Amino acid sequence: MPKESQTTYTPFFKRVLAQKQGKIGLTLTIIVLLLAFCGPLLLPWATGNTATEFVAKPFSPHGLFGSDNLGRDVLSRFFAGGLTLIVYSVLATALGMILGAIIGMLAAYVGGTFDAIIMRLNDVILAVPQLVFALLAITVLGPQGWVLVTVIGVTHAPRIARVARSATLGVITEDYILAAEMYAMPRWKVLLRELLPNITGPLSVEAGLRLTYSIGYIASLSFLGLGLQPPAADWGLMINENRIALSIQPWGVLLPVIAIALLTIGTNLLADSFARATASTSVEAS
């Protein structure tokens, strides 16, 4: 591994945090993450109710933010509804990153016919809109958590594979790769020890973008009734359940919408900061 890859890891994150948008994105993301992970722990003592308890008439001004379509406390539902969205989004993104990185690195490193076949299969999958593919799979297999994660992760993989392949093609001709091959290092070690650490910049940018898309897809599927099913608390499901009374009791919709919007904006700003930090690192290295 070249010495540059060992000495630029810490400055990379310093460059991200040195940017104003990086600080804002990190702050927004941390706020929503804390709310999603700590929210379920606050129930029921913070609101006096659980997420599934019936406390008043539907859409009545009960408590701080009123009740939802079935008379459950909106704030309690909101506190309990973010964890699943975050966990599913992270798992789907991680699955897509692992599959995409492996496919893209192998395609670039092996090359030839294998590369051509993999890239053409990628093009076929990319021709199908991600949300349409997810709707089809969930309709067939059912709205289960593992289906959501698997489908979204698999549909992310071709896009990530393209990024990984492009980044790998830029480093496979470096001297340290040739030296590793000359010493007959196993191919998997070359990929993991030499190639992967030197393409983490582009992959980290892509991970931020894919996480943003995962959040949007899972929230959209829940809104369409193909994500978590009632009586589970979920931000996307809350929007669907309470949209019929938006003019009467808007908080059942506004709270999850604001949280999802802040999380999406935060991850987008972080991804953009990663891209700028990666570009500045490349300029300095050259």
PDB file of N, CA and C in Angstrom, residues 2-82:
ATOM      1  N   PRO A   2       0.632   2.263  -0.809  1.00  0.00           N
ATOM      2  CA  PRO A   2       1.484   3.432  -0.841  1.00  0.00           C
ATOM      3  C   PRO A   2       1.366   4.239   0.428  1.00  0.00           C
ATOM      4  N   LYS A   3       2.423   4.974   0.736  1.00  0.00           N
ATOM      5  CA  LYS A   3       2.425   5.731   1.977  1.00  0.00           C
ATOM      6  C   LYS A   3       1.359   6.816   1.984  1.00  0.00           C
ATOM      7  N   GLU A   4       1.049   7.357   0.777  1.00  0.00           N
ATOM      8  CA  GLU A   4       0.053   8.439   0.740  1.00  0.00           C
ATOM      9  C   GLU A   4      -1.288   7.997   1.313  1.00  0.00           C
ATOM     10  N   SER A   5      -1.705   6.726   1.045  1.00  0.00           N
ATOM     11  CA  SER A   5      -3.008   6.241   1.494  1.00  0.00           C
ATOM     12  C   SER A   5      -3.047   6.084   2.998  1.00  0.00           C
ATOM     13  N   GLN A   6      -1.857   5.990   3.652  1.00  0.00           N
ATOM     14  CA  GLN A   6      -1.838   5.839   5.092  1.00  0.00           C
ATOM     15  C   GLN A   6      -1.836   7.192   5.783  1.00  0.00           C
ATOM     16  N   THR A   7      -1.463   8.254   5.084  1.00  0.00           N
ATOM     17  CA  THR A   7      -1.310   9.550   5.728  1.00  0.00           C
ATOM     18  C   THR A   7      -2.431  10.524   5.390  1.00  0.00           C
ATOM     19  N   THR A   8      -3.334  10.162   4.479  1.00  0.00           N
ATOM     20  CA  THR A   8      -4.381  11.097   4.086  1.00  0.00           C
ATOM     21  C   THR A   8      -5.729  10.772   4.705  1.00  0.00           C
ATOM     22  N   TYR A   9      -5.820   9.734   5.498  1.00  0.00           N
ATOM     23  CA  TYR A   9      -7.109   9.341   6.074  1.00  0.00           C
ATOM     24  C   TYR A   9      -7.635  10.406   7.031  1.00  0.00           C
ATOM     25  N   THR A  10      -6.801  10.819   7.997  1.00  0.00           N
ATOM     26  CA  THR A  10      -7.236  11.833   8.961  1.00  0.00           C
ATOM     27  C   THR A  10      -7.477  13.191   8.320  1.00  0.00           C
ATOM     28  N   PRO A  11      -6.558  13.703   7.458  1.00  0.00           N
ATOM     29  CA  PRO A  11      -6.834  14.969   6.784  1.00  0.00           C
ATOM     30  C   PRO A  11      -8.107  14.958   5.962  1.00  0.00           C
ATOM     31  N   PHE A  12      -8.498  13.804   5.417  1.00  0.00           N
ATOM     32  CA  PHE A  12      -9.719  13.737   4.616  1.00  0.00           C
ATOM     33  C   PHE A  12     -10.925  14.155   5.449  1.00  0.00           C
ATOM     34  N   PHE A  13     -11.066  13.610   6.649  1.00  0.00           N
ATOM     35  CA  PHE A  13     -12.215  13.963   7.480  1.00  0.00           C
ATOM     36  C   PHE A  13     -12.081  15.371   8.048  1.00  0.00           C
ATOM     37  N   LYS A  14     -10.850  15.841   8.206  1.00  0.00           N
ATOM     38  CA  LYS A  14     -10.665  17.232   8.602  1.00  0.00           C
ATOM     39  C   LYS A  14     -11.137  18.178   7.500  1.00  0.00           C
ATOM     40  N   ARG A  15     -10.894  17.776   6.254  1.00  0.00           N
ATOM     41  CA  ARG A  15     -11.362  18.578   5.123  1.00  0.00           C
ATOM     42  C   ARG A  15     -12.890  18.599   5.064  1.00  0.00           C
ATOM     43  N   VAL A  16     -13.497  17.472   5.372  1.00  0.00           N
ATOM     44  CA  VAL A  16     -14.965  17.417   5.377  1.00  0.00           C
ATOM     45  C   VAL A  16     -15.529  18.374   6.423  1.00  0.00           C
ATOM     46  N   LEU A  17     -14.987  18.314   7.635  1.00  0.00           N
ATOM     47  CA  LEU A  17     -15.495  19.152   8.724  1.00  0.00           C
ATOM     48  C   LEU A  17     -15.061  20.602   8.595  1.00  0.00           C
ATOM     49  N   ALA A  18     -14.036  20.871   7.801  1.00  0.00           N
ATOM     50  CA  ALA A  18     -13.609  22.249   7.585  1.00  0.00           C
ATOM     51  C   ALA A  18     -14.591  23.011   6.699  1.00  0.00           C
ATOM     52  N   GLN A  19     -15.403  22.286   5.967  1.00  0.00           N
ATOM     53  CA  GLN A  19     -16.403  22.925   5.105  1.00  0.00           C
ATOM     54  C   GLN A  19     -17.665  23.236   5.904  1.00  0.00           C
ATOM     55  N   LYS A  20     -18.240  24.387   5.629  1.00  0.00           N
ATOM     56  CA  LYS A  20     -19.449  24.797   6.348  1.00  0.00           C
ATOM     57  C   LYS A  20     -20.585  23.817   6.120  1.00  0.00           C
ATOM     58  N   GLN A  21     -20.755  23.380   4.869  1.00  0.00           N
ATOM     59  CA  GLN A  21     -21.850  22.451   4.571  1.00  0.00           C
ATOM     60  C   GLN A  21     -21.600  21.095   5.214  1.00  0.00           C
ATOM     61  N   GLY A  22     -20.318  20.736   5.391  1.00  0.00           N
ATOM     62  CA  GLY A  22     -20.009  19.485   6.073  1.00  0.00           C
ATOM     63  C   GLY A  22     -20.429  19.527   7.530  1.00  0.00           C
ATOM     64  N   LYS A  23     -20.168  20.663   8.189  1.00  0.00           N
ATOM     65  CA  LYS A  23     -20.577  20.813   9.584  1.00  0.00           C
ATOM     66  C   LYS A  23     -22.094  20.816   9.717  1.00  0.00           C
ATOM     67  N   ILE A  24     -22.765  21.535   8.814  1.00  0.00           N
ATOM     68  CA  ILE A  24     -24.237  21.584   8.861  1.00  0.00           C
ATOM     69  C   ILE A  24     -24.820  20.195   8.602  1.00  0.00           C
ATOM     70  N   GLY A  25     -24.297  19.501   7.589  1.00  0.00           N
ATOM     71  CA  GLY A  25     -24.796  18.165   7.274  1.00  0.00           C
ATOM     72  C   GLY A  25     -24.596  17.194   8.417  1.00  0.00           C
ATOM     73  N   LEU A  26     -23.415  17.245   9.040  1.00  0.00           N
ATOM     74  CA  LEU A  26     -23.143  16.353  10.172  1.00  0.00           C
ATOM     75  C   LEU A  26     -24.061  16.668  11.348  1.00  0.00           C
ATOM     76  N   THR A  27     -24.296  17.953  11.604  1.00  0.00           N
ATOM     77  CA  THR A  27     -25.169  18.352  12.714  1.00  0.00           C
ATOM     78  C   THR A  27     -26.597  17.873  12.498  1.00  0.00           C
ATOM     79  N   LEU A  28     -27.127  18.109  11.296  1.00  0.00           N
ATOM     80  CA  LEU A  28     -28.498  17.682  11.001  1.00  0.00           C
ATOM     81  C   LEU A  28     -28.629  16.167  11.091  1.00  0.00           C
ATOM     82  N   THR A  29     -27.644  15.463  10.553  1.00  0.00           N
ATOM     83  CA  THR A  29     -27.695  14.001  10.577  1.00  0.00           C
ATOM     84  C   THR A  29     -27.646  13.468  12.002  1.00  0.00           C
ATOM     85  N   ILE A  30     -26.771  14.031  12.826  1.00  0.00           N
ATOM     86  CA  ILE A  30     -26.650  13.569  14.211  1.00  0.00           C
ATOM     87  C   ILE A  30     -27.937  13.836  14.987  1.00  0.00           C
ATOM     88  N   ILE A  31     -28.553  14.991  14.763  1.00  0.00           N
ATOM     89  CA  ILE A  31     -29.789  15.330  15.470  1.00  0.00           C
ATOM     90  C   ILE A  31     -30.878  14.298  15.174  1.00  0.00           C
ATOM     91  N   VAL A  32     -31.063  13.991  13.884  1.00  0.00           N
ATOM     92  CA  VAL A  32     -32.112  13.037  13.508  1.00  0.00           C
ATOM     93  C   VAL A  32     -31.755  11.624  13.988  1.00  0.00           C
ATOM     94  N   LEU A  33     -30.476  11.264  13.912  1.00  0.00           N
ATOM     95  CA  LEU A  33     -30.065   9.940  14.377  1.00  0.00           C
ATOM     96  C   LEU A  33     -30.301   9.790  15.878  1.00  0.00           C
ATOM     97  N   LEU A  34     -29.964  10.826  16.645  1.00  0.00           N
ATOM     98  CA  LEU A  34     -30.204  10.775  18.086  1.00  0.00           C
ATOM     99  C   LEU A  34     -31.694  10.644  18.378  1.00  0.00           C
ATOM    100  N   LEU A  35     -32.498  11.388  17.626  1.00  0.00           N
ATOM    101  CA  LEU A  35     -33.946  11.302  17.814  1.00  0.00           C
ATOM    102  C   LEU A  35     -34.464   9.908  17.484  1.00  0.00           C
ATOM    103  N   ALA A  36     -33.940   9.322  16.390  1.00  0.00           N
ATOM    104  CA  ALA A  36     -34.418   8.001  15.972  1.00  0.00           C
ATOM    105  C   ALA A  36     -33.999   6.908  16.946  1.00  0.00           C
ATOM    106  N   PHE A  37     -32.760   6.988  17.455  1.00  0.00           N
ATOM    107  CA  PHE A  37     -32.261   5.925  18.324  1.00  0.00           C
ATOM    108  C   PHE A  37     -32.685   6.119  19.780  1.00  0.00           C
ATOM    109  N   CYS A  38     -32.796   7.361  20.221  1.00  0.00           N
ATOM    110  CA  CYS A  38     -33.168   7.619  21.617  1.00  0.00           C
ATOM    111  C   CYS A  38     -34.674   7.746  21.805  1.00  0.00           C
ATOM    112  N   GLY A  39     -35.394   8.049  20.719  1.00  0.00           N
ATOM    113  CA  GLY A  39     -36.832   8.240  20.828  1.00  0.00           C
ATOM    114  C   GLY A  39     -37.566   7.075  21.458  1.00  0.00           C
ATOM    115  N   PRO A  40     -37.342   5.833  21.002  1.00  0.00           N
ATOM    116  CA  PRO A  40     -38.043   4.700  21.618  1.00  0.00           C
ATOM    117  C   PRO A  40     -37.731   4.528  23.097  1.00  0.00           C
ATOM    118  N   LEU A  41     -36.549   4.972  23.529  1.00  0.00           N
ATOM    119  CA  LEU A  41     -36.171   4.840  24.937  1.00  0.00           C
ATOM    120  C   LEU A  41     -36.897   5.856  25.815  1.00  0.00           C
ATOM    121  N   LEU A  42     -37.442   6.914  25.188  1.00  0.00           N
ATOM    122  CA  LEU A  42     -38.120   7.958  25.948  1.00  0.00           C
ATOM    123  C   LEU A  42     -39.559   7.584  26.286  1.00  0.00           C
ATOM    124  N   LEU A  43     -40.050   6.503  25.652  1.00  0.00           N
ATOM    125  CA  LEU A  43     -41.438   6.106  25.880  1.00  0.00           C
ATOM    126  C   LEU A  43     -41.515   5.066  26.991  1.00  0.00           C
ATOM    127  N   PRO A  44     -42.562   5.131  27.817  1.00  0.00           N
ATOM    128  CA  PRO A  44     -43.667   6.093  27.740  1.00  0.00           C
ATOM    129  C   PRO A  44     -43.520   7.296  28.676  1.00  0.00           C
ATOM    130  N   TRP A  45     -42.410   7.366  29.453  1.00  0.00           N
ATOM    131  CA  TRP A  45     -42.364   8.379  30.506  1.00  0.00           C
ATOM    132  C   TRP A  45     -42.280   9.809  29.955  1.00  0.00           C
ATOM    133  N   ALA A  46     -41.737  10.017  28.753  1.00  0.00           N
ATOM    134  CA  ALA A  46     -41.610  11.380  28.220  1.00  0.00           C
ATOM    135  C   ALA A  46     -42.946  11.933  27.749  1.00  0.00           C
ATOM    136  N   THR A  47     -43.814  11.053  27.239  1.00  0.00           N
ATOM    137  CA  THR A  47     -45.105  11.501  26.725  1.00  0.00           C
ATOM    138  C   THR A  47     -46.280  10.989  27.549  1.00  0.00           C
ATOM    139  N   GLY A  48     -46.023  10.001  28.385  1.00  0.00           N
ATOM    140  CA  GLY A  48     -47.102   9.415  29.167  1.00  0.00           C
ATOM    141  C   GLY A  48     -47.869   8.340  28.441  1.00  0.00           C
ATOM    142  N   ASN A  49     -47.459   8.042  27.200  1.00  0.00           N
ATOM    143  CA  ASN A  49     -48.176   7.052  26.395  1.00  0.00           C
ATOM    144  C   ASN A  49     -47.179   6.208  25.606  1.00  0.00           C
ATOM    145  N   THR A  50     -47.620   5.022  25.221  1.00  0.00           N
ATOM    146  CA  THR A  50     -46.831   4.204  24.307  1.00  0.00           C
ATOM    147  C   THR A  50     -47.209   4.553  22.869  1.00  0.00           C
ATOM    148  N   ALA A  51     -46.517   3.950  21.906  1.00  0.00           N
ATOM    149  CA  ALA A  51     -46.759   4.272  20.506  1.00  0.00           C
ATOM    150  C   ALA A  51     -48.047   3.656  19.970  1.00  0.00           C
ATOM    151  N   THR A  52     -48.588   2.660  20.645  1.00  0.00           N
ATOM    152  CA  THR A  52     -49.786   1.974  20.146  1.00  0.00           C
ATOM    153  C   THR A  52     -51.004   2.167  21.052  1.00  0.00           C
ATOM    154  N   GLU A  53     -50.868   2.973  22.060  1.00  0.00           N
ATOM    155  CA  GLU A  53     -51.951   3.168  23.030  1.00  0.00           C
ATOM    156  C   GLU A  53     -52.967   4.183  22.506  1.00  0.00           C
ATOM    157  N   PHE A  54     -54.263   3.849  22.653  1.00  0.00           N
ATOM    158  CA  PHE A  54     -55.328   4.769  22.251  1.00  0.00           C
ATOM    159  C   PHE A  54     -55.596   5.739  23.398  1.00  0.00           C
ATOM    160  N   VAL A  55     -55.444   7.033  23.115  1.00  0.00           N
ATOM    161  CA  VAL A  55     -55.486   8.030  24.192  1.00  0.00           C
ATOM    162  C   VAL A  55     -56.601   9.054  24.020  1.00  0.00           C
ATOM    163  N   ALA A  56     -57.149   9.204  22.807  1.00  0.00           N
ATOM    164  CA  ALA A  56     -58.174  10.224  22.582  1.00  0.00           C
ATOM    165  C   ALA A  56     -58.925   9.904  21.296  1.00  0.00           C
ATOM    166  N   LYS A  57     -59.850  10.772  20.943  1.00  0.00           N
ATOM    167  CA  LYS A  57     -60.555  10.620  19.679  1.00  0.00           C
ATOM    168  C   LYS A  57     -59.596  10.886  18.517  1.00  0.00           C
ATOM    169  N   PRO A  58     -59.861  10.298  17.354  1.00  0.00           N
ATOM    170  CA  PRO A  58     -58.988  10.547  16.195  1.00  0.00           C
ATOM    171  C   PRO A  58     -58.888  12.029  15.848  1.00  0.00           C
ATOM    172  N   PHE A  59     -57.679  12.464  15.566  1.00  0.00           N
ATOM    173  CA  PHE A  59     -57.381  13.835  15.151  1.00  0.00           C
ATOM    174  C   PHE A  59     -57.881  14.882  16.146  1.00  0.00           C
ATOM    175  N   SER A  60     -57.753  14.566  17.418  1.00  0.00           N
ATOM    176  CA  SER A  60     -58.149  15.511  18.457  1.00  0.00           C
ATOM    177  C   SER A  60     -56.902  16.224  19.000  1.00  0.00           C
ATOM    178  N   PRO A  61     -57.066  17.379  19.643  1.00  0.00           N
ATOM    179  CA  PRO A  61     -55.916  18.143  20.155  1.00  0.00           C
ATOM    180  C   PRO A  61     -55.379  17.594  21.472  1.00  0.00           C
ATOM    181  N   HIS A  62     -55.154  16.310  21.537  1.00  0.00           N
ATOM    182  CA  HIS A  62     -54.630  15.693  22.753  1.00  0.00           C
ATOM    183  C   HIS A  62     -53.125  15.914  22.835  1.00  0.00           C
ATOM    184  N   GLY A  63     -52.640  16.275  24.020  1.00  0.00           N
ATOM    185  CA  GLY A  63     -51.201  16.408  24.241  1.00  0.00           C
ATOM    186  C   GLY A  63     -50.589  17.541  23.434  1.00  0.00           C
ATOM    187  N   LEU A  64     -49.297  17.419  23.180  1.00  0.00           N
ATOM    188  CA  LEU A  64     -48.554  18.500  22.524  1.00  0.00           C
ATOM    189  C   LEU A  64     -48.847  18.581  21.032  1.00  0.00           C
ATOM    190  N   PHE A  65     -48.943  17.434  20.356  1.00  0.00           N
ATOM    191  CA  PHE A  65     -49.149  17.436  18.909  1.00  0.00           C
ATOM    192  C   PHE A  65     -50.420  16.713  18.487  1.00  0.00           C
ATOM    193  N   GLY A  66     -51.305  16.424  19.420  1.00  0.00           N
ATOM    194  CA  GLY A  66     -52.582  15.834  19.086  1.00  0.00           C
ATOM    195  C   GLY A  66     -52.526  14.331  18.890  1.00  0.00           C
ATOM    196  N   SER A  67     -53.629  13.770  18.404  1.00  0.00           N
ATOM    197  CA  SER A  67     -53.736  12.322  18.169  1.00  0.00           C
ATOM    198  C   SER A  67     -53.817  12.057  16.678  1.00  0.00           C
ATOM    199  N   ASP A  68     -53.574  10.795  16.304  1.00  0.00           N
ATOM    200  CA  ASP A  68     -53.555  10.450  14.881  1.00  0.00           C
ATOM    201  C   ASP A  68     -54.897   9.907  14.422  1.00  0.00           C
ATOM    202  N   ASN A  69     -54.918   9.181  13.312  1.00  0.00           N
ATOM    203  CA  ASN A  69     -56.171   8.728  12.718  1.00  0.00           C
ATOM    204  C   ASN A  69     -56.923   7.718  13.562  1.00  0.00           C
ATOM    205  N   LEU A  70     -56.215   7.056  14.504  1.00  0.00           N
ATOM    206  CA  LEU A  70     -56.876   6.080  15.384  1.00  0.00           C
ATOM    207  C   LEU A  70     -56.926   6.551  16.833  1.00  0.00           C
ATOM    208  N   GLY A  71     -56.511   7.768  17.085  1.00  0.00           N
ATOM    209  CA  GLY A  71     -56.540   8.286  18.445  1.00  0.00           C
ATOM    210  C   GLY A  71     -55.294   7.997  19.254  1.00  0.00           C
ATOM    211  N   ARG A  72     -54.188   7.662  18.603  1.00  0.00           N
ATOM    212  CA  ARG A  72     -52.923   7.433  19.300  1.00  0.00           C
ATOM    213  C   ARG A  72     -52.123   8.727  19.354  1.00  0.00           C
ATOM    214  N   ASP A  73     -51.283   8.854  20.350  1.00  0.00           N
ATOM    215  CA  ASP A  73     -50.506  10.079  20.539  1.00  0.00           C
ATOM    216  C   ASP A  73     -49.483  10.250  19.416  1.00  0.00           C
ATOM    217  N   VAL A  74     -49.535  11.390  18.718  1.00  0.00           N
ATOM    218  CA  VAL A  74     -48.666  11.633  17.569  1.00  0.00           C
ATOM    219  C   VAL A  74     -47.203  11.699  17.985  1.00  0.00           C
ATOM    220  N   LEU A  75     -46.925  12.390  19.095  1.00  0.00           N
ATOM    221  CA  LEU A  75     -45.539  12.526  19.540  1.00  0.00           C
ATOM    222  C   LEU A  75     -44.934  11.171  19.898  1.00  0.00           C
ATOM    223  N   SER A  76     -45.707  10.312  20.533  1.00  0.00           N
ATOM    224  CA  SER A  76     -45.220   8.975  20.875  1.00  0.00           C
ATOM    225  C   SER A  76     -44.940   8.165  19.627  1.00  0.00           C
ATOM    226  N   ARG A  77     -45.826   8.256  18.652  1.00  0.00           N
ATOM    227  CA  ARG A  77     -45.614   7.556  17.388  1.00  0.00           C
ATOM    228  C   ARG A  77     -44.373   8.083  16.671  1.00  0.00           C
ATOM    229  N   PHE A  78     -44.190   9.393  16.753  1.00  0.00           N
ATOM    230  CA  PHE A  78     -43.033  10.009  16.099  1.00  0.00           C
ATOM    231  C   PHE A  78     -41.732   9.567  16.751  1.00  0.00           C
ATOM    232  N   PHE A  79     -41.707   9.550  18.078  1.00  0.00           N
ATOM    233  CA  PHE A  79     -40.502   9.110  18.783  1.00  0.00           C
ATOM    234  C   PHE A  79     -40.138   7.667  18.426  1.00  0.00           C
ATOM    235  N   ALA A  80     -41.150   6.833  18.243  1.00  0.00           N
ATOM    236  CA  ALA A  80     -40.907   5.410  17.999  1.00  0.00           C
ATOM    237  C   ALA A  80     -40.721   5.058  16.523  1.00  0.00           C
ATOM    238  N   GLY A  81     -40.966   6.017  15.618  1.00  0.00           N
ATOM    239  CA  GLY A  81     -41.051   5.680  14.205  1.00  0.00           C
ATOM    240  C   GLY A  81     -39.797   5.826  13.371  1.00  0.00           C
ATOM    241  N   GLY A  82     -38.728   6.399  13.920  1.00  0.00           N
ATOM    242  CA  GLY A  82     -37.560   6.673  13.091  1.00  0.00           C
ATOM    243  C   GLY A  82     -36.512   5.576  13.066  1.00  0.00           C
TER     244      GLY A  82
END
